[in-house]
PDB file of N, CA and C in Angstrom:
ATOM      1  N   MET A   7      37.342  -2.465  -2.783  1.00  0.00           N
ATOM      2  CA  MET A   7      36.111  -1.608  -3.251  1.00  0.00           C
ATOM      3  C   MET A   7      35.009  -2.190  -4.020  1.00  0.00           C
ATOM      4  N   LYS A   8      35.035  -3.095  -4.809  1.00  0.00           N
ATOM      5  CA  LYS A   8      34.235  -3.674  -5.209  1.00  0.00           C
ATOM      6  C   LYS A   8      33.293  -4.363  -4.234  1.00  0.00           C
ATOM      7  N   LYS A   9      33.750  -4.658  -2.786  1.00  0.00           N
ATOM      8  CA  LYS A   9      33.133  -5.644  -1.998  1.00  0.00           C
ATOM      9  C   LYS A   9      32.312  -4.536  -1.465  1.00  0.00           C
ATOM     10  N   ALA A  10      32.968  -3.424  -0.942  1.00  0.00           N
ATOM     11  CA  ALA A  10      32.002  -2.620  -0.758  1.00  0.00           C
ATOM     12  C   ALA A  10      31.146  -1.436  -0.748  1.00  0.00           C
ATOM     13  N   LEU A  11      30.965  -1.478  -2.267  1.00  0.00           N
ATOM     14  CA  LEU A  11      29.889  -1.297  -2.996  1.00  0.00           C
ATOM     15  C   LEU A  11      28.692  -2.681  -2.863  1.00  0.00           C
ATOM     16  N   VAL A  12      28.908  -3.485  -2.828  1.00  0.00           N
ATOM     17  CA  VAL A  12      27.945  -4.726  -3.035  1.00  0.00           C
ATOM     18  C   VAL A  12      27.469  -4.708  -1.746  1.00  0.00           C
ATOM     19  N   CYS A  13      28.202  -4.379  -1.075  1.00  0.00           N
ATOM     20  CA  CYS A  13      27.625  -4.565   0.938  1.00  0.00           C
ATOM     21  C   CYS A  13      27.009  -3.255   0.927  1.00  0.00           C
ATOM     22  N   ILE A  14      26.884  -1.982   0.584  1.00  0.00           N
ATOM     23  CA  ILE A  14      26.538  -0.834   0.167  1.00  0.00           C
ATOM     24  C   ILE A  14      24.769  -1.210  -0.336  1.00  0.00           C
ATOM     25  N   ALA A  15      25.114  -1.578  -1.436  1.00  0.00           N
ATOM     26  CA  ALA A  15      23.810  -1.988  -1.951  1.00  0.00           C
ATOM     27  C   ALA A  15      22.887  -2.716  -1.508  1.00  0.00           C
ATOM     28  N   LEU A  16      23.850  -3.964  -1.021  1.00  0.00           N
ATOM     29  CA  LEU A  16      22.442  -5.015  -0.294  1.00  0.00           C
ATOM     30  C   LEU A  16      22.407  -4.267   0.896  1.00  0.00           C
ATOM     31  N   LEU A  17      22.818  -3.536   1.852  1.00  0.00           N
ATOM     32  CA  LEU A  17      22.096  -2.761   2.926  1.00  0.00           C
ATOM     33  C   LEU A  17      20.968  -1.527   2.483  1.00  0.00           C
ATOM     34  N   ALA A  18      21.278  -0.898   1.547  1.00  0.00           N
ATOM     35  CA  ALA A  18      20.308  -0.371   0.968  1.00  0.00           C
ATOM     36  C   ALA A  18      19.179  -0.866   0.610  1.00  0.00           C
ATOM     37  N   ALA A  19      19.404  -1.867   0.119  1.00  0.00           N
ATOM     38  CA  ALA A  19      18.205  -2.718  -0.838  1.00  0.00           C
ATOM     39  C   ALA A  19      17.387  -3.404   1.195  1.00  0.00           C
ATOM     40  N   ALA A  20      17.909  -3.704   1.511  1.00  0.00           N
ATOM     41  CA  ALA A  20      17.639  -4.208   2.869  1.00  0.00           C
ATOM     42  C   ALA A  20      16.443  -3.413   3.677  1.00  0.00           C
ATOM     43  N   CYS A  21      17.422  -2.062   3.398  1.00  0.00           N
ATOM     44  CA  CYS A  21      16.470  -1.240   4.450  1.00  0.00           C
ATOM     45  C   CYS A  21      15.516  -0.218   3.649  1.00  0.00           C
ATOM     46  N   SER A  22      15.405  -0.721   1.951  1.00  0.00           N
ATOM     47  CA  SER A  22      14.626   0.392   1.518  1.00  0.00           C
ATOM     48  C   SER A  22      12.580  -0.339   1.639  1.00  0.00           C
ATOM     49  N   THR A  23      11.972   0.272   1.656  1.00  0.00           N
ATOM     50  CA  THR A  23      10.248   0.296   1.439  1.00  0.00           C
ATOM     51  C   THR A  23       9.625  -0.919   0.344  1.00  0.00           C
ATOM     52  N   ASP A  24       9.231  -1.962   0.462  1.00  0.00           N
ATOM     53  CA  ASP A  24       9.266  -2.668  -0.754  1.00  0.00           C
ATOM     54  C   ASP A  24       7.577  -1.867  -0.689  1.00  0.00           C
ATOM     55  N   THR A  25       7.107  -1.309  -2.564  1.00  0.00           N
ATOM     56  CA  THR A  25       5.688  -1.209  -2.709  1.00  0.00           C
ATOM     57  C   THR A  25       5.020  -2.203  -3.864  1.00  0.00           C
ATOM     58  N   SER A  26       4.014  -2.611  -3.475  1.00  0.00           N
ATOM     59  CA  SER A  26       3.001  -3.314  -4.451  1.00  0.00           C
ATOM     60  C   SER A  26       2.678  -3.582  -6.189  1.00  0.00           C
ATOM     61  N   SER A  27       3.234  -4.320  -6.833  1.00  0.00           N
ATOM     62  CA  SER A  27       2.548  -4.149  -8.049  1.00  0.00           C
ATOM     63  C   SER A  27       1.788  -4.801  -8.306  1.00  0.00           C
ATOM     64  N   SER A  28       0.760  -4.653  -9.269  1.00  0.00           N
ATOM     65  CA  SER A  28      -0.438  -5.063  -9.761  1.00  0.00           C
ATOM     66  C   SER A  28      -0.555  -5.087 -11.189  1.00  0.00           C
ATOM     67  N   ASP A  29      -1.449  -6.358 -11.421  1.00  0.00           N
ATOM     68  CA  ASP A  29      -1.757  -6.076 -12.904  1.00  0.00           C
ATOM     69  C   ASP A  29      -3.680  -5.563 -13.074  1.00  0.00           C
ATOM     70  N   ASP A  30      -3.824  -6.027 -12.007  1.00  0.00           N
ATOM     71  CA  ASP A  30      -5.410  -4.625 -11.505  1.00  0.00           C
ATOM     72  C   ASP A  30      -5.307  -3.826 -12.793  1.00  0.00           C
ATOM     73  N   PRO A  31      -6.312  -3.867 -13.624  1.00  0.00           N
ATOM     74  CA  PRO A  31      -6.526  -2.141 -14.534  1.00  0.00           C
ATOM     75  C   PRO A  31      -7.161  -1.455 -13.721  1.00  0.00           C
ATOM     76  N   TYR A  32      -7.517  -1.073 -12.543  1.00  0.00           N
ATOM     77  CA  TYR A  32      -8.185   0.134 -12.035  1.00  0.00           C
ATOM     78  C   TYR A  32      -6.983   0.528 -10.788  1.00  0.00           C
ATOM     79  N   LEU A  33      -6.120   0.084 -10.417  1.00  0.00           N
ATOM     80  CA  LEU A  33      -5.113   0.619  -9.832  1.00  0.00           C
ATOM     81  C   LEU A  33      -3.522   0.726 -10.435  1.00  0.00           C
ATOM     82  N   ALA A  34      -3.866   2.281 -10.330  1.00  0.00           N
ATOM     83  CA  ALA A  34      -3.515   3.052 -10.739  1.00  0.00           C
ATOM     84  C   ALA A  34      -2.014   3.064 -10.639  1.00  0.00           C
ATOM     85  N   ASP A  35      -1.675   3.875  -9.289  1.00  0.00           N
ATOM     86  CA  ASP A  35      -0.815   3.360  -8.567  1.00  0.00           C
ATOM     87  C   ASP A  35      -1.185   3.210  -7.020  1.00  0.00           C
ATOM     88  N   SER A  36       0.260   2.890  -6.548  1.00  0.00           N
ATOM     89  CA  SER A  36       0.049   2.594  -5.013  1.00  0.00           C
ATOM     90  C   SER A  36       1.864   2.764  -4.138  1.00  0.00           C
ATOM     91  N   GLU A  37       1.422   3.234  -3.078  1.00  0.00           N
ATOM     92  CA  GLU A  37       2.732   3.484  -2.213  1.00  0.00           C
ATOM     93  C   GLU A  37       2.410   3.193  -0.541  1.00  0.00           C
ATOM     94  N   ILE A  38       3.298   3.743   0.141  1.00  0.00           N
ATOM     95  CA  ILE A  38       3.389   3.068   1.395  1.00  0.00           C
ATOM     96  C   ILE A  38       4.207   4.356   2.085  1.00  0.00           C
ATOM     97  N   PHE A  39       3.369   4.962   2.915  1.00  0.00           N
ATOM     98  CA  PHE A  39       3.783   6.257   3.864  1.00  0.00           C
ATOM     99  C   PHE A  39       4.153   5.835   4.526  1.00  0.00           C
ATOM    100  N   ASP A  40       4.753   6.729   5.646  1.00  0.00           N
ATOM    101  CA  ASP A  40       4.381   7.121   7.238  1.00  0.00           C
ATOM    102  C   ASP A  40       3.921   8.480   7.535  1.00  0.00           C
ATOM    103  N   THR A  41       2.951   8.718   8.780  1.00  0.00           N
ATOM    104  CA  THR A  41       2.150   9.704   9.019  1.00  0.00           C
ATOM    105  C   THR A  41       2.606   9.727  10.786  1.00  0.00           C
ATOM    106  N   GLU A  42       2.009  10.532  11.359  1.00  0.00           N
ATOM    107  CA  GLU A  42       1.635  11.272  12.729  1.00  0.00           C
ATOM    108  C   GLU A  42       0.221  10.534  12.751  1.00  0.00           C
ATOM    109  N   VAL A  43      -0.045   9.813  13.818  1.00  0.00           N
ATOM    110  CA  VAL A  43      -1.322   9.640  14.336  1.00  0.00           C
ATOM    111  C   VAL A  43      -1.326   9.533  16.125  1.00  0.00           C
ATOM    112  N   GLY A  44      -2.033  10.291  16.646  1.00  0.00           N
ATOM    113  CA  GLY A  44      -2.209  10.310  18.231  1.00  0.00           C
ATOM    114  C   GLY A  44      -0.717  10.736  19.046  1.00  0.00           C
ATOM    115  N   GLY A  45       0.706  10.845  18.113  1.00  0.00           N
ATOM    116  CA  GLY A  45       1.708  11.883  18.989  1.00  0.00           C
ATOM    117  C   GLY A  45       2.574  10.261  18.215  1.00  0.00           C
ATOM    118  N   ARG A  46       2.192   8.877  17.369  1.00  0.00           N
ATOM    119  CA  ARG A  46       3.031   7.857  17.332  1.00  0.00           C
ATOM    120  C   ARG A  46       2.782   8.448  15.796  1.00  0.00           C
ATOM    121  N   ARG A  47       4.553   7.787  15.253  1.00  0.00           N
ATOM    122  CA  ARG A  47       4.463   7.939  13.484  1.00  0.00           C
ATOM    123  C   ARG A  47       4.316   6.260  13.491  1.00  0.00           C
ATOM    124  N   VAL A  48       2.915   6.067  12.282  1.00  0.00           N
ATOM    125  CA  VAL A  48       2.668   4.834  12.132  1.00  0.00           C
ATOM    126  C   VAL A  48       2.876   5.005  10.197  1.00  0.00           C
ATOM    127  N   TYR A  49       2.401   3.477   9.929  1.00  0.00           N
ATOM    128  CA  TYR A  49       2.437   3.325   8.065  1.00  0.00           C
ATOM    129  C   TYR A  49       1.257   3.360   7.596  1.00  0.00           C
ATOM    130  N   GLY A  50       1.116   3.603   6.513  1.00  0.00           N
ATOM    131  CA  GLY A  50      -0.252   4.200   5.453  1.00  0.00           C
ATOM    132  C   GLY A  50       0.066   3.496   4.173  1.00  0.00           C
ATOM    133  N   VAL A  51      -1.053   2.641   3.761  1.00  0.00           N
ATOM    134  CA  VAL A  51      -1.046   2.831   1.884  1.00  0.00           C
ATOM    135  C   VAL A  51      -1.961   3.651   1.046  1.00  0.00           C
ATOM    136  N   ARG A  52      -1.658   4.267   0.615  1.00  0.00           N
ATOM    137  CA  ARG A  52      -2.460   5.062  -0.501  1.00  0.00           C
ATOM    138  C   ARG A  52      -2.328   4.129  -1.666  1.00  0.00           C
ATOM    139  N   LEU A  53      -3.780   4.320  -2.114  1.00  0.00           N
ATOM    140  CA  LEU A  53      -3.665   3.837  -3.711  1.00  0.00           C
ATOM    141  C   LEU A  53      -4.281   4.915  -4.223  1.00  0.00           C
ATOM    142  N   PHE A  54      -4.510   4.525  -5.734  1.00  0.00           N
ATOM    143  CA  PHE A  54      -4.900   5.932  -6.978  1.00  0.00           C
ATOM    144  C   PHE A  54      -5.166   4.765  -7.752  1.00  0.00           C
ATOM    145  N   PHE A  55      -6.645   4.876  -7.961  1.00  0.00           N
ATOM    146  CA  PHE A  55      -7.172   4.402  -8.988  1.00  0.00           C
ATOM    147  C   PHE A  55      -7.936   5.201 -10.140  1.00  0.00           C
ATOM    148  N   SER A  56      -8.086   4.506 -10.932  1.00  0.00           N
ATOM    149  CA  SER A  56      -9.026   5.146 -12.989  1.00  0.00           C
ATOM    150  C   SER A  56      -9.365   3.809 -13.086  1.00  0.00           C
ATOM    151  N   SER A  57     -10.588   4.720 -13.803  1.00  0.00           N
ATOM    152  CA  SER A  57     -11.523   3.559 -14.753  1.00  0.00           C
ATOM    153  C   SER A  57     -11.062   3.856 -16.051  1.00  0.00           C
ATOM    154  N   PRO A  58     -10.466   2.500 -16.525  1.00  0.00           N
ATOM    155  CA  PRO A  58      -9.959   2.263 -17.767  1.00  0.00           C
ATOM    156  C   PRO A  58     -11.086   1.946 -18.777  1.00  0.00           C
ATOM    157  N   ASP A  59     -12.347   2.133 -18.089  1.00  0.00           N
ATOM    158  CA  ASP A  59     -13.657   1.981 -19.547  1.00  0.00           C
ATOM    159  C   ASP A  59     -15.113   2.083 -18.935  1.00  0.00           C
ATOM    160  N   GLN A  60     -16.308   2.608 -19.608  1.00  0.00           N
ATOM    161  CA  GLN A  60     -17.279   3.406 -19.601  1.00  0.00           C
ATOM    162  C   GLN A  60     -18.362   2.919 -18.133  1.00  0.00           C
ATOM    163  N   LYS A  61     -17.938   1.798 -17.859  1.00  0.00           N
ATOM    164  CA  LYS A  61     -18.826   1.302 -17.003  1.00  0.00           C
ATOM    165  C   LYS A  61     -18.578   1.776 -15.182  1.00  0.00           C
ATOM    166  N   PRO A  62     -18.970   2.347 -14.647  1.00  0.00           N
ATOM    167  CA  PRO A  62     -18.612   2.574 -13.225  1.00  0.00           C
ATOM    168  C   PRO A  62     -18.703   0.994 -12.215  1.00  0.00           C
ATOM    169  N   ARG A  63     -17.629   1.497 -11.476  1.00  0.00           N
ATOM    170  CA  ARG A  63     -17.171   0.302 -10.812  1.00  0.00           C
ATOM    171  C   ARG A  63     -17.831   0.173  -9.169  1.00  0.00           C
ATOM    172  N   ASN A  64     -17.981  -0.609  -8.396  1.00  0.00           N
ATOM    173  CA  ASN A  64     -17.243  -0.492  -6.873  1.00  0.00           C
ATOM    174  C   ASN A  64     -16.808  -1.877  -6.640  1.00  0.00           C
ATOM    175  N   LEU A  65     -15.711  -1.088  -6.122  1.00  0.00           N
ATOM    176  CA  LEU A  65     -14.462  -2.105  -5.443  1.00  0.00           C
ATOM    177  C   LEU A  65     -14.159  -2.261  -4.374  1.00  0.00           C
ATOM    178  N   GLY A  66     -13.622  -2.996  -3.926  1.00  0.00           N
ATOM    179  CA  GLY A  66     -12.993  -3.710  -2.479  1.00  0.00           C
ATOM    180  C   GLY A  66     -11.704  -3.502  -2.783  1.00  0.00           C
ATOM    181  N   TYR A  67     -10.898  -3.358  -1.708  1.00  0.00           N
ATOM    182  CA  TYR A  67      -9.416  -3.822  -1.622  1.00  0.00           C
ATOM    183  C   TYR A  67      -8.670  -4.102  -0.624  1.00  0.00           C
ATOM    184  N   GLN A  68      -8.691  -5.354  -0.492  1.00  0.00           N
ATOM    185  CA  GLN A  68      -7.552  -6.046   0.933  1.00  0.00           C
ATOM    186  C   GLN A  68      -6.807  -5.687   0.534  1.00  0.00           C
ATOM    187  N   VAL A  69      -6.198  -4.691   1.926  1.00  0.00           N
ATOM    188  CA  VAL A  69      -4.616  -4.356   1.789  1.00  0.00           C
ATOM    189  C   VAL A  69      -4.076  -4.828   2.918  1.00  0.00           C
ATOM    190  N   SER A  70      -2.348  -5.534   3.026  1.00  0.00           N
ATOM    191  CA  SER A  70      -2.528  -6.231   3.960  1.00  0.00           C
ATOM    192  C   SER A  70      -0.439  -5.578   4.379  1.00  0.00           C
ATOM    193  N   LEU A  71      -0.658  -4.891   5.135  1.00  0.00           N
ATOM    194  CA  LEU A  71       0.903  -4.144   5.768  1.00  0.00           C
ATOM    195  C   LEU A  71       1.508  -5.405   5.579  1.00  0.00           C
ATOM    196  N   TYR A  72       2.537  -5.443   6.000  1.00  0.00           N
ATOM    197  CA  TYR A  72       4.064  -6.672   6.473  1.00  0.00           C
ATOM    198  C   TYR A  72       4.881  -6.003   7.215  1.00  0.00           C
ATOM    199  N   GLN A  73       5.271  -6.012   8.448  1.00  0.00           N
ATOM    200  CA  GLN A  73       6.313  -5.390   9.161  1.00  0.00           C
ATOM    201  C   GLN A  73       6.902  -6.168   9.654  1.00  0.00           C
ATOM    202  N   SER A  74       8.371  -6.403   9.450  1.00  0.00           N
ATOM    203  CA  SER A  74       8.718  -7.694   9.951  1.00  0.00           C
ATOM    204  C   SER A  74       8.027  -8.810  10.133  1.00  0.00           C
ATOM    205  N   ASP A  75       7.828  -9.346  11.791  1.00  0.00           N
ATOM    206  CA  ASP A  75       6.927 -10.270  11.530  1.00  0.00           C
ATOM    207  C   ASP A  75       5.506 -10.595  11.603  1.00  0.00           C
ATOM    208  N   LYS A  76       5.380  -9.041  11.763  1.00  0.00           N
ATOM    209  CA  LYS A  76       3.602  -8.875  12.331  1.00  0.00           C
ATOM    210  C   LYS A  76       3.126  -8.531  10.188  1.00  0.00           C
ATOM    211  N   VAL A  77       1.240  -8.612  10.680  1.00  0.00           N
ATOM    212  CA  VAL A  77       0.855  -8.229   8.898  1.00  0.00           C
ATOM    213  C   VAL A  77      -0.853  -7.939   9.799  1.00  0.00           C
ATOM    214  N   TRP A  78      -1.260  -6.608   9.144  1.00  0.00           N
ATOM    215  CA  TRP A  78      -2.167  -6.402   9.333  1.00  0.00           C
ATOM    216  C   TRP A  78      -2.939  -6.042   8.163  1.00  0.00           C
ATOM    217  N   ILE A  79      -4.222  -6.083   8.219  1.00  0.00           N
ATOM    218  CA  ILE A  79      -4.731  -5.827   7.188  1.00  0.00           C
ATOM    219  C   ILE A  79      -6.436  -5.282   7.712  1.00  0.00           C
ATOM    220  N   ASP A  80      -6.809  -4.608   6.350  1.00  0.00           N
ATOM    221  CA  ASP A  80      -7.782  -3.766   6.422  1.00  0.00           C
ATOM    222  C   ASP A  80      -8.311  -3.490   4.596  1.00  0.00           C
ATOM    223  N   THR A  81      -9.217  -3.081   4.558  1.00  0.00           N
ATOM    224  CA  THR A  81     -10.014  -3.554   3.295  1.00  0.00           C
ATOM    225  C   THR A  81     -10.710  -1.978   2.934  1.00  0.00           C
ATOM    226  N   LEU A  82     -10.946  -1.590   2.034  1.00  0.00           N
ATOM    227  CA  LEU A  82     -11.103   0.025   1.225  1.00  0.00           C
ATOM    228  C   LEU A  82     -11.816  -0.343   0.329  1.00  0.00           C
ATOM    229  N   TYR A  83     -12.901   0.813   0.025  1.00  0.00           N
ATOM    230  CA  TYR A  83     -14.090  -0.008  -0.851  1.00  0.00           C
ATOM    231  C   TYR A  83     -13.945   1.606  -1.422  1.00  0.00           C
ATOM    232  N   THR A  84     -14.592   1.450  -2.790  1.00  0.00           N
ATOM    233  CA  THR A  84     -14.470   2.689  -3.493  1.00  0.00           C
ATOM    234  C   THR A  84     -14.725   2.455  -4.885  1.00  0.00           C
ATOM    235  N   GLU A  85     -16.147   3.314  -5.038  1.00  0.00           N
ATOM    236  CA  GLU A  85     -16.768   3.934  -5.877  1.00  0.00           C
ATOM    237  C   GLU A  85     -16.077   4.399  -7.269  1.00  0.00           C
ATOM    238  N   ILE A  86     -16.022   3.721  -8.467  1.00  0.00           N
ATOM    239  CA  ILE A  86     -15.071   4.009  -9.400  1.00  0.00           C
ATOM    240  C   ILE A  86     -16.174   4.735 -10.685  1.00  0.00           C
ATOM    241  N   SER A  87     -16.218   5.787 -10.865  1.00  0.00           N
ATOM    242  CA  SER A  87     -17.048   6.059 -12.452  1.00  0.00           C
ATOM    243  C   SER A  87     -16.088   6.266 -13.677  1.00  0.00           C
ATOM    244  N   ALA A  88     -17.053   6.338 -14.482  1.00  0.00           N
ATOM    245  CA  ALA A  88     -16.228   6.139 -16.012  1.00  0.00           C
ATOM    246  C   ALA A  88     -15.233   7.172 -16.530  1.00  0.00           C
ATOM    247  N   ASN A  89     -14.526   7.367 -16.457  1.00  0.00           N
ATOM    248  CA  ASN A  89     -13.251   7.856 -16.744  1.00  0.00           C
ATOM    249  C   ASN A  89     -13.060   8.886 -15.578  1.00  0.00           C
ATOM    250  N   ASP A  90     -12.877   8.017 -14.292  1.00  0.00           N
ATOM    251  CA  ASP A  90     -12.679   9.071 -13.537  1.00  0.00           C
ATOM    252  C   ASP A  90     -11.327   8.353 -12.263  1.00  0.00           C
ATOM    253  N   THR A  91     -11.204   9.525 -11.530  1.00  0.00           N
ATOM    254  CA  THR A  91      -9.572   9.105 -10.926  1.00  0.00           C
ATOM    255  C   THR A  91     -10.091   9.051  -9.351  1.00  0.00           C
ATOM    256  N   VAL A  92      -9.965   8.523  -8.798  1.00  0.00           N
ATOM    257  CA  VAL A  92     -10.128   8.164  -7.318  1.00  0.00           C
ATOM    258  C   VAL A  92      -9.035   7.633  -6.173  1.00  0.00           C
ATOM    259  N   GLU A  93      -8.371   8.272  -5.121  1.00  0.00           N
ATOM    260  CA  GLU A  93      -7.536   8.387  -4.095  1.00  0.00           C
ATOM    261  C   GLU A  93      -7.884   8.101  -3.398  1.00  0.00           C
ATOM    262  N   GLY A  94      -7.398   6.970  -2.676  1.00  0.00           N
ATOM    263  CA  GLY A  94      -7.713   6.211  -0.823  1.00  0.00           C
ATOM    264  C   GLY A  94      -7.229   5.796  -0.273  1.00  0.00           C
ATOM    265  N   GLU A  95      -6.906   6.122   0.723  1.00  0.00           N
ATOM    266  CA  GLU A  95      -5.864   5.826   1.910  1.00  0.00           C
ATOM    267  C   GLU A  95      -6.254   4.795   3.253  1.00  0.00           C
ATOM    268  N   VAL A  96      -5.587   4.067   3.528  1.00  0.00           N
ATOM    269  CA  VAL A  96      -5.705   3.279   4.845  1.00  0.00           C
ATOM    270  C   VAL A  96      -4.675   3.196   5.612  1.00  0.00           C
ATOM    271  N   ILE A  97      -4.927   3.816   6.836  1.00  0.00           N
ATOM    272  CA  ILE A  97      -3.948   4.010   7.490  1.00  0.00           C
ATOM    273  C   ILE A  97      -3.672   2.605   8.881  1.00  0.00           C
ATOM    274  N   PHE A  98      -2.516   2.181   9.209  1.00  0.00           N
ATOM    275  CA  PHE A  98      -2.413   1.176   9.586  1.00  0.00           C
ATOM    276  C   PHE A  98      -2.192   1.655  11.252  1.00  0.00           C
ATOM    277  N   THR A  99      -3.206   2.294  12.576  1.00  0.00           N
ATOM    278  CA  THR A  99      -2.153   2.745  13.816  1.00  0.00           C
ATOM    279  C   THR A  99      -2.237   1.655  14.605  1.00  0.00           C
ATOM    280  N   GLU A 100      -2.104   0.279  14.178  1.00  0.00           N
ATOM    281  CA  GLU A 100      -1.431  -0.362  15.379  1.00  0.00           C
ATOM    282  C   GLU A 100       0.608  -0.798  15.022  1.00  0.00           C
ATOM    283  N   SER A 101       0.455  -0.247  13.529  1.00  0.00           N
ATOM    284  CA  SER A 101       1.953  -0.468  13.020  1.00  0.00           C
ATOM    285  C   SER A 101       3.003   0.738  13.865  1.00  0.00           C
ATOM    286  N   ARG A 102       4.068   0.456  14.086  1.00  0.00           N
ATOM    287  CA  ARG A 102       4.721   1.446  14.104  1.00  0.00           C
ATOM    288  C   ARG A 102       5.760   1.926  13.185  1.00  0.00           C
ATOM    289  N   PHE A 103       6.523   3.245  13.113  1.00  0.00           N
ATOM    290  CA  PHE A 103       7.080   3.445  12.314  1.00  0.00           C
ATOM    291  C   PHE A 103       8.719   3.211  12.539  1.00  0.00           C
ATOM    292  N   LYS A 104       9.582   2.279  12.141  1.00  0.00           N
ATOM    293  CA  LYS A 104      10.682   2.164  12.469  1.00  0.00           C
ATOM    294  C   LYS A 104      12.017   2.560  10.902  1.00  0.00           C
ATOM    295  N   LYS A 105      12.565   3.261  11.181  1.00  0.00           N
ATOM    296  CA  LYS A 105      13.090   4.109  10.124  1.00  0.00           C
ATOM    297  C   LYS A 105      14.459   2.744   9.933  1.00  0.00           C
ATOM    298  N   GLY A 106      14.482   2.659   8.537  1.00  0.00           N
ATOM    299  CA  GLY A 106      15.495   1.487   7.934  1.00  0.00           C
ATOM    300  C   GLY A 106      14.808   0.110   8.362  1.00  0.00           C
ATOM    301  N   GLU A 107      13.787  -0.265   8.691  1.00  0.00           N
ATOM    302  CA  GLU A 107      12.997  -1.414   8.895  1.00  0.00           C
ATOM    303  C   GLU A 107      12.033  -1.675   7.889  1.00  0.00           C
ATOM    304  N   ARG A 108      12.045  -3.383   7.088  1.00  0.00           N
ATOM    305  CA  ARG A 108      11.512  -3.337   5.638  1.00  0.00           C
ATOM    306  C   ARG A 108      10.075  -3.735   5.891  1.00  0.00           C
ATOM    307  N   THR A 109       9.640  -2.846   4.956  1.00  0.00           N
ATOM    308  CA  THR A 109       8.025  -3.020   5.541  1.00  0.00           C
ATOM    309  C   THR A 109       7.282  -2.620   4.081  1.00  0.00           C
ATOM    310  N   SER A 110       6.704  -4.032   4.032  1.00  0.00           N
ATOM    311  CA  SER A 110       5.970  -4.038   2.492  1.00  0.00           C
ATOM    312  C   SER A 110       4.193  -4.390   2.301  1.00  0.00           C
ATOM    313  N   PHE A 111       3.739  -4.518   1.141  1.00  0.00           N
ATOM    314  CA  PHE A 111       2.328  -3.928   1.513  1.00  0.00           C
ATOM    315  C   PHE A 111       2.248  -5.372  -0.062  1.00  0.00           C
ATOM    316  N   LYS A 112       0.558  -5.893   0.243  1.00  0.00           N
ATOM    317  CA  LYS A 112      -0.314  -6.354  -1.354  1.00  0.00           C
ATOM    318  C   LYS A 112      -1.467  -6.328  -1.002  1.00  0.00           C
ATOM    319  N   THR A 113      -2.151  -5.873  -1.871  1.00  0.00           N
ATOM    320  CA  THR A 113      -3.432  -5.739  -2.433  1.00  0.00           C
ATOM    321  C   THR A 113      -4.071  -6.574  -2.985  1.00  0.00           C
ATOM    322  N   GLU A 114      -5.211  -7.255  -2.547  1.00  0.00           N
ATOM    323  CA  GLU A 114      -5.958  -7.935  -3.651  1.00  0.00           C
ATOM    324  C   GLU A 114      -7.491  -7.340  -3.788  1.00  0.00           C
ATOM    325  N   SER A 115      -7.532  -7.396  -4.944  1.00  0.00           N
ATOM    326  CA  SER A 115      -9.342  -6.359  -5.222  1.00  0.00           C
ATOM    327  C   SER A 115     -10.132  -7.667  -5.318  1.00  0.00           C
ATOM    328  N   PHE A 116     -11.732  -7.135  -5.131  1.00  0.00           N
ATOM    329  CA  PHE A 116     -12.780  -7.675  -5.663  1.00  0.00           C
ATOM    330  C   PHE A 116     -13.590  -6.679  -6.246  1.00  0.00           C
ATOM    331  N   GLU A 117     -14.960  -7.480  -6.669  1.00  0.00           N
ATOM    332  CA  GLU A 117     -15.992  -6.416  -7.184  1.00  0.00           C
ATOM    333  C   GLU A 117     -17.102  -6.665  -5.937  1.00  0.00           C
ATOM    334  N   VAL A 118     -17.745  -5.490  -5.731  1.00  0.00           N
ATOM    335  CA  VAL A 118     -18.529  -5.424  -5.150  1.00  0.00           C
ATOM    336  C   VAL A 118     -19.769  -5.019  -5.992  1.00  0.00           C
ATOM    337  N   GLU A 119     -21.435  -5.413  -5.129  1.00  0.00           N
ATOM    338  CA  GLU A 119     -21.862  -5.428  -5.524  1.00  0.00           C
ATOM    339  C   GLU A 119     -23.261  -4.328  -5.016  1.00  0.00           C
TER     340      GLU A 119
END
């Protein structure tokens, strides 16, 4: 029975979708999602930003989506005002949603002047 439970746990972990964790003080949360574009299911990444300080910021985020051996990269720009919350999305139209396939993403931020 233990072996069956271990196999089920490993299978569930292999089929799960990873999300990125970040030490970025402006990135409050992030998630990967699927949506329909042009009759096809594709992946997107949703980012939630909030300002921890009183200074407005112009930030850029490079978002990399990993699916099997493929990688797509796009950039999201946002202005975060003091005490503000912003939501942004990047849709990767070349990706293809495949149920159970391991997909993950990574974000890297940079200051925009």
